[in-house]
PDB file of C-alpha atoms in Angstrom:
ATOM      1  CA  MET A   1      93.604 122.336 256.199  1.00  0.00           C
ATOM      2  CA  SER A   2      90.918 122.415 258.614  1.00  0.00           C
ATOM      3  CA  ARG A   3      89.744 119.888 261.086  1.00  0.00           C
ATOM      4  CA  ALA A   4      86.939 117.476 260.146  1.00  0.00           C
ATOM      5  CA  LYS A   5      83.647 118.406 261.592  1.00  0.00           C
ATOM      6  CA  PRO A   6      80.558 116.407 261.932  1.00  0.00           C
ATOM      7  CA  ALA A   7      78.347 116.598 258.963  1.00  0.00           C
ATOM      8  CA  SER A   8      75.595 118.430 260.972  1.00  0.00           C
ATOM      9  CA  LEU A   9      78.262 121.251 261.618  1.00  0.00           C
ATOM     10  CA  CYS A  10      79.510 121.573 258.052  1.00  0.00           C
ATOM     11  CA  THR A  11      78.850 125.211 256.818  1.00  0.00           C
ATOM     12  CA  GLY A  12      80.700 124.757 253.313  1.00  0.00           C
ATOM     13  CA  LYS A  13      79.327 123.556 250.062  1.00  0.00           C
ATOM     14  CA  ILE A  14      78.146 120.023 250.446  1.00  0.00           C
ATOM     15  CA  SER A  15      75.385 118.296 248.578  1.00  0.00           C
ATOM     16  CA  LYS A  16      72.286 117.042 250.221  1.00  0.00           C
ATOM     17  CA  GLU A  17      73.273 113.607 249.249  1.00  0.00           C
ATOM     18  CA  GLU A  18      76.822 113.809 250.544  1.00  0.00           C
ATOM     19  CA  LYS A  19      75.591 115.391 253.867  1.00  0.00           C
ATOM     20  CA  GLU A  20      72.908 112.551 254.336  1.00  0.00           C
ATOM     21  CA  LYS A  21      75.758 109.944 253.551  1.00  0.00           C
ATOM     22  CA  ARG A  22      78.134 111.408 256.012  1.00  0.00           C
ATOM     23  CA  THR A  23      75.539 111.805 258.880  1.00  0.00           C
ATOM     24  CA  GLN A  24      74.508 108.208 258.144  1.00  0.00           C
ATOM     25  CA  LEU A  25      78.214 106.973 258.346  1.00  0.00           C
ATOM     26  CA  GLU A  26      78.705 109.171 261.318  1.00  0.00           C
ATOM     27  CA  GLU A  27      75.834 107.362 263.240  1.00  0.00           C
ATOM     28  CA  GLU A  28      77.063 104.076 262.453  1.00  0.00           C
ATOM     29  CA  MET A  29      80.565 104.811 263.770  1.00  0.00           C
ATOM     30  CA  LYS A  30      79.238 106.559 266.890  1.00  0.00           C
ATOM     31  CA  GLY A  31      77.725 103.486 268.347  1.00  0.00           C
ATOM     32  CA  ASP A  32      74.873 103.659 270.798  1.00  0.00           C
ATOM     33  CA  SER A  33      76.217 102.947 274.239  1.00  0.00           C
ATOM     34  CA  ARG A  34      76.862 105.551 276.670  1.00  0.00           C
ATOM     35  CA  PRO A  35      79.915 105.347 279.193  1.00  0.00           C
ATOM     36  CA  PRO A  36      79.502 103.530 282.116  1.00  0.00           C
ATOM     37  CA  LYS A  37      78.653 105.701 285.191  1.00  0.00           C
ATOM     38  CA  THR A  38      81.642 104.112 287.135  1.00  0.00           C
ATOM     39  CA  ALA A  39      85.052 103.902 285.600  1.00  0.00           C
ATOM     40  CA  PRO A  40      86.017 100.593 283.946  1.00  0.00           C
ATOM     41  CA  SER A  41      88.641  98.712 285.535  1.00  0.00           C
ATOM     42  CA  PHE A  42      90.713  98.588 282.249  1.00  0.00           C
ATOM     43  CA  LEU A  43      91.470 102.392 282.850  1.00  0.00           C
ATOM     44  CA  CYS A  44      93.457 101.475 285.889  1.00  0.00           C
ATOM     45  CA  LEU A  45      92.496 104.747 287.757  1.00  0.00           C
ATOM     46  CA  ASP A  46      93.417 105.214 291.185  1.00  0.00           C
ATOM     47  CA  ALA A  47      90.447 106.062 293.883  1.00  0.00           C
ATOM     48  CA  GLU A  48      90.843 109.871 293.234  1.00  0.00           C
ATOM     49  CA  GLY A  49      90.657 109.319 289.390  1.00  0.00           C
ATOM     50  CA  GLU A  50      87.588 107.129 289.837  1.00  0.00           C
ATOM     51  CA  LYS A  51      86.252 110.252 291.761  1.00  0.00           C
ATOM     52  CA  PHE A  52      86.821 112.686 288.968  1.00  0.00           C
ATOM     53  CA  TYR A  53      85.481 110.094 286.550  1.00  0.00           C
ATOM     54  CA  ARG A  54      82.125 109.888 288.358  1.00  0.00           C
ATOM     55  CA  MET A  55      81.954 113.569 288.816  1.00  0.00           C
ATOM     56  CA  MET A  56      82.478 114.277 284.976  1.00  0.00           C
ATOM     57  CA  ILE A  57      80.030 111.566 283.872  1.00  0.00           C
ATOM     58  CA  ARG A  58      77.346 113.079 286.119  1.00  0.00           C
ATOM     59  CA  ASN A  59      78.058 116.806 284.846  1.00  0.00           C
ATOM     60  CA  LEU A  60      78.598 116.049 281.008  1.00  0.00           C
ATOM     61  CA  PRO A  61      75.455 116.241 278.946  1.00  0.00           C
ATOM     62  CA  GLU A  62      73.995 112.845 278.133  1.00  0.00           C
ATOM     63  CA  HIS A  63      74.482 112.895 274.377  1.00  0.00           C
ATOM     64  CA  LEU A  64      77.942 114.070 274.335  1.00  0.00           C
ATOM     65  CA  LEU A  65      79.908 110.962 274.887  1.00  0.00           C
ATOM     66  CA  ASN A  66      79.748 107.511 273.764  1.00  0.00           C
ATOM     67  CA  TYR A  67      81.653 104.387 274.932  1.00  0.00           C
ATOM     68  CA  LEU A  68      84.736 104.964 272.848  1.00  0.00           C
ATOM     69  CA  ASP A  69      85.132 108.395 274.551  1.00  0.00           C
ATOM     70  CA  VAL A  70      85.862 106.499 277.797  1.00  0.00           C
ATOM     71  CA  PHE A  71      89.503 106.206 277.006  1.00  0.00           C
ATOM     72  CA  SER A  72      89.977 109.984 276.511  1.00  0.00           C
ATOM     73  CA  LEU A  73      87.818 110.576 279.559  1.00  0.00           C
ATOM     74  CA  GLY A  74      90.231 108.203 281.569  1.00  0.00           C
ATOM     75  CA  ILE A  75      93.353 110.093 280.461  1.00  0.00           C
ATOM     76  CA  CYS A  76      91.532 113.410 281.770  1.00  0.00           C
ATOM     77  CA  CYS A  77      90.617 111.797 285.093  1.00  0.00           C
ATOM     78  CA  ASP A  78      94.411 110.274 285.527  1.00  0.00           C
ATOM     79  CA  ALA A  79      95.873 113.489 284.669  1.00  0.00           C
ATOM     80  CA  LEU A  80      93.566 115.575 287.320  1.00  0.00           C
ATOM     81  CA  SER A  81      94.231 112.743 289.946  1.00  0.00           C
ATOM     82  CA  LYS A  82      98.287 113.197 289.075  1.00  0.00           C
ATOM     83  CA  MET A  83      97.685 117.019 289.517  1.00  0.00           C
ATOM     84  CA  GLU A  84      96.096 116.311 292.930  1.00  0.00           C
ATOM     85  CA  GLN A  85      99.003 114.370 294.061  1.00  0.00           C
ATOM     86  CA  CYS A  86     101.465 116.922 292.976  1.00  0.00           C
ATOM     87  CA  LYS A  87      99.507 119.905 294.749  1.00  0.00           C
ATOM     88  CA  ARG A  88      99.548 117.784 297.913  1.00  0.00           C
ATOM     89  CA  ILE A  89     103.296 117.160 297.658  1.00  0.00           C
ATOM     90  CA  LEU A  90     104.016 121.048 296.926  1.00  0.00           C
ATOM     91  CA  GLN A  91     101.833 121.795 299.971  1.00  0.00           C
ATOM     92  CA  GLN A  92     103.767 119.381 302.188  1.00  0.00           C
ATOM     93  CA  GLU A  93     107.393 120.271 300.971  1.00  0.00           C
ATOM     94  CA  GLY A  94     107.036 123.736 299.466  1.00  0.00           C
ATOM     95  CA  LEU A  95     107.576 125.060 296.131  1.00  0.00           C
ATOM     96  CA  LEU A  96     111.506 125.318 296.622  1.00  0.00           C
ATOM     97  CA  VAL A  97     113.894 122.533 298.021  1.00  0.00           C
ATOM     98  CA  GLU A  98     117.421 122.665 299.209  1.00  0.00           C
ATOM     99  CA  TYR A  99     119.886 120.120 297.686  1.00  0.00           C
ATOM    100  CA  THR A 100     123.532 119.400 298.048  1.00  0.00           C
ATOM    101  CA  ASN A 101     125.596 118.993 294.935  1.00  0.00           C
ATOM    102  CA  LYS A 102     128.647 116.662 294.245  1.00  0.00           C
ATOM    103  CA  ALA A 103     130.813 119.545 295.224  1.00  0.00           C
ATOM    104  CA  GLY A 104     129.059 119.539 298.778  1.00  0.00           C
ATOM    105  CA  ALA A 105     127.417 123.166 298.112  1.00  0.00           C
ATOM    106  CA  SER A 106     123.834 123.902 299.026  1.00  0.00           C
ATOM    107  CA  ASN A 107     121.554 124.983 296.331  1.00  0.00           C
ATOM    108  CA  ILE A 108     117.826 125.898 296.226  1.00  0.00           C
ATOM    109  CA  THR A 109     115.754 124.924 293.318  1.00  0.00           C
ATOM    110  CA  GLU A 110     112.276 124.444 292.279  1.00  0.00           C
ATOM    111  CA  HIS A 111     110.612 121.324 293.333  1.00  0.00           C
ATOM    112  CA  LYS A 112     110.187 118.740 290.718  1.00  0.00           C
ATOM    113  CA  ALA A 113     106.536 118.142 291.212  1.00  0.00           C
ATOM    114  CA  ILE A 114     106.001 121.757 289.637  1.00  0.00           C
ATOM    115  CA  ASN A 115     107.294 120.351 286.349  1.00  0.00           C
ATOM    116  CA  ILE A 116     105.106 117.176 286.469  1.00  0.00           C
ATOM    117  CA  TYR A 117     102.082 119.238 287.493  1.00  0.00           C
ATOM    118  CA  GLN A 118     102.597 121.092 284.223  1.00  0.00           C
ATOM    119  CA  LYS A 119     103.025 118.083 282.428  1.00  0.00           C
ATOM    120  CA  TYR A 120      99.791 116.836 283.371  1.00  0.00           C
ATOM    121  CA  VAL A 121      98.015 120.256 282.993  1.00  0.00           C
ATOM    122  CA  GLY A 122      98.920 120.134 279.372  1.00  0.00           C
ATOM    123  CA  ILE A 123      97.677 116.371 278.978  1.00  0.00           C
ATOM    124  CA  PHE A 124      94.383 117.413 280.752  1.00  0.00           C
ATOM    125  CA  ASN A 125      94.102 120.640 278.224  1.00  0.00           C
ATOM    126  CA  THR A 126      94.667 118.399 275.467  1.00  0.00           C
ATOM    127  CA  TYR A 127      92.076 115.671 275.953  1.00  0.00           C
ATOM    128  CA  GLY A 128      89.883 117.827 277.711  1.00  0.00           C
ATOM    129  CA  SER A 129      89.413 120.390 274.826  1.00  0.00           C
ATOM    130  CA  LYS A 130      88.368 117.089 272.537  1.00  0.00           C
ATOM    131  CA  LEU A 131      85.745 116.283 275.192  1.00  0.00           C
ATOM    132  CA  GLY A 132      84.510 119.947 275.582  1.00  0.00           C
ATOM    133  CA  LEU A 133      85.517 120.296 279.077  1.00  0.00           C
ATOM    134  CA  SER A 134      86.318 124.033 279.059  1.00  0.00           C
ATOM    135  CA  PRO A 135      83.932 127.008 278.610  1.00  0.00           C
ATOM    136  CA  ALA A 136      85.772 128.074 275.286  1.00  0.00           C
ATOM    137  CA  ASP A 137      85.484 124.512 273.903  1.00  0.00           C
ATOM    138  CA  ARG A 138      81.793 124.397 274.547  1.00  0.00           C
ATOM    139  CA  ALA A 139      81.221 127.649 273.185  1.00  0.00           C
ATOM    140  CA  LYS A 140      82.816 126.718 269.924  1.00  0.00           C
ATOM    141  CA  ILE A 141      80.630 123.725 269.772  1.00  0.00           C
ATOM    142  CA  VAL A 142      77.333 125.761 270.408  1.00  0.00           C
ATOM    143  CA  SER A 143      78.612 128.204 267.768  1.00  0.00           C
ATOM    144  CA  LEU A 144      79.119 125.556 265.109  1.00  0.00           C
ATOM    145  CA  SER A 145      75.848 124.148 266.013  1.00  0.00           C
ATOM    146  CA  HIS A 146      74.095 127.574 265.768  1.00  0.00           C
ATOM    147  CA  LYS A 147      75.748 128.161 262.295  1.00  0.00           C
ATOM    148  CA  ALA A 148      74.670 124.511 260.997  1.00  0.00           C
ATOM    149  CA  THR A 149      71.101 125.340 262.226  1.00  0.00           C
ATOM    150  CA  GLU A 150      71.057 128.554 260.284  1.00  0.00           C
ATOM    151  CA  ALA A 151      72.447 126.865 257.240  1.00  0.00           C
ATOM    152  CA  ASP A 152      69.785 124.465 257.096  1.00  0.00           C
ATOM    153  CA  GLU A 153      67.150 126.979 257.565  1.00  0.00           C
ATOM    154  CA  PHE A 154      68.404 128.747 254.956  1.00  0.00           C
ATOM    155  CA  GLU A 155      68.756 125.611 252.769  1.00  0.00           C
ATOM    156  CA  GLN A 156      64.973 124.954 253.625  1.00  0.00           C
ATOM    157  CA  LEU A 157      64.071 128.390 252.568  1.00  0.00           C
ATOM    158  CA  LEU A 158      65.609 128.068 249.258  1.00  0.00           C
ATOM    159  CA  ASN A 159      64.227 124.643 248.541  1.00  0.00           C
ATOM    160  CA  SER A 160      60.562 125.826 249.256  1.00  0.00           C
TER     161      SER A 160
END
């Protein structure tokens, strides 16, 4: 089963009435408020997360997000902040750490911050793709929009 798409991007067989009804419902669900320019306090972001939030809000297209997307954006910003913390720890302490086991033997192992970093990369990628933060995600959105525009033009030609 394919993921649901906005009515404007549907390219399959859908009646004009159904498309108009879905478009109207989507507009009602969308809301009319843009996310705030500074991170809301309920996101509980640290200073670095707030910096990422402001940078993303400044650079994302204005029409892309509404207020409800602030939660996904907050998760992305928090993940970026945690990744930066891990990078600083790894720069200070190195990728490998030495530890002594119960038997008293010294062993060298990978730093635990590497696994934490990878965890937050996964979180960022998951939520970032939902917001169109990677070039591939934006290209997919543009491609779907282009197909929808072509389908609308073809439909207009048929109806005239």
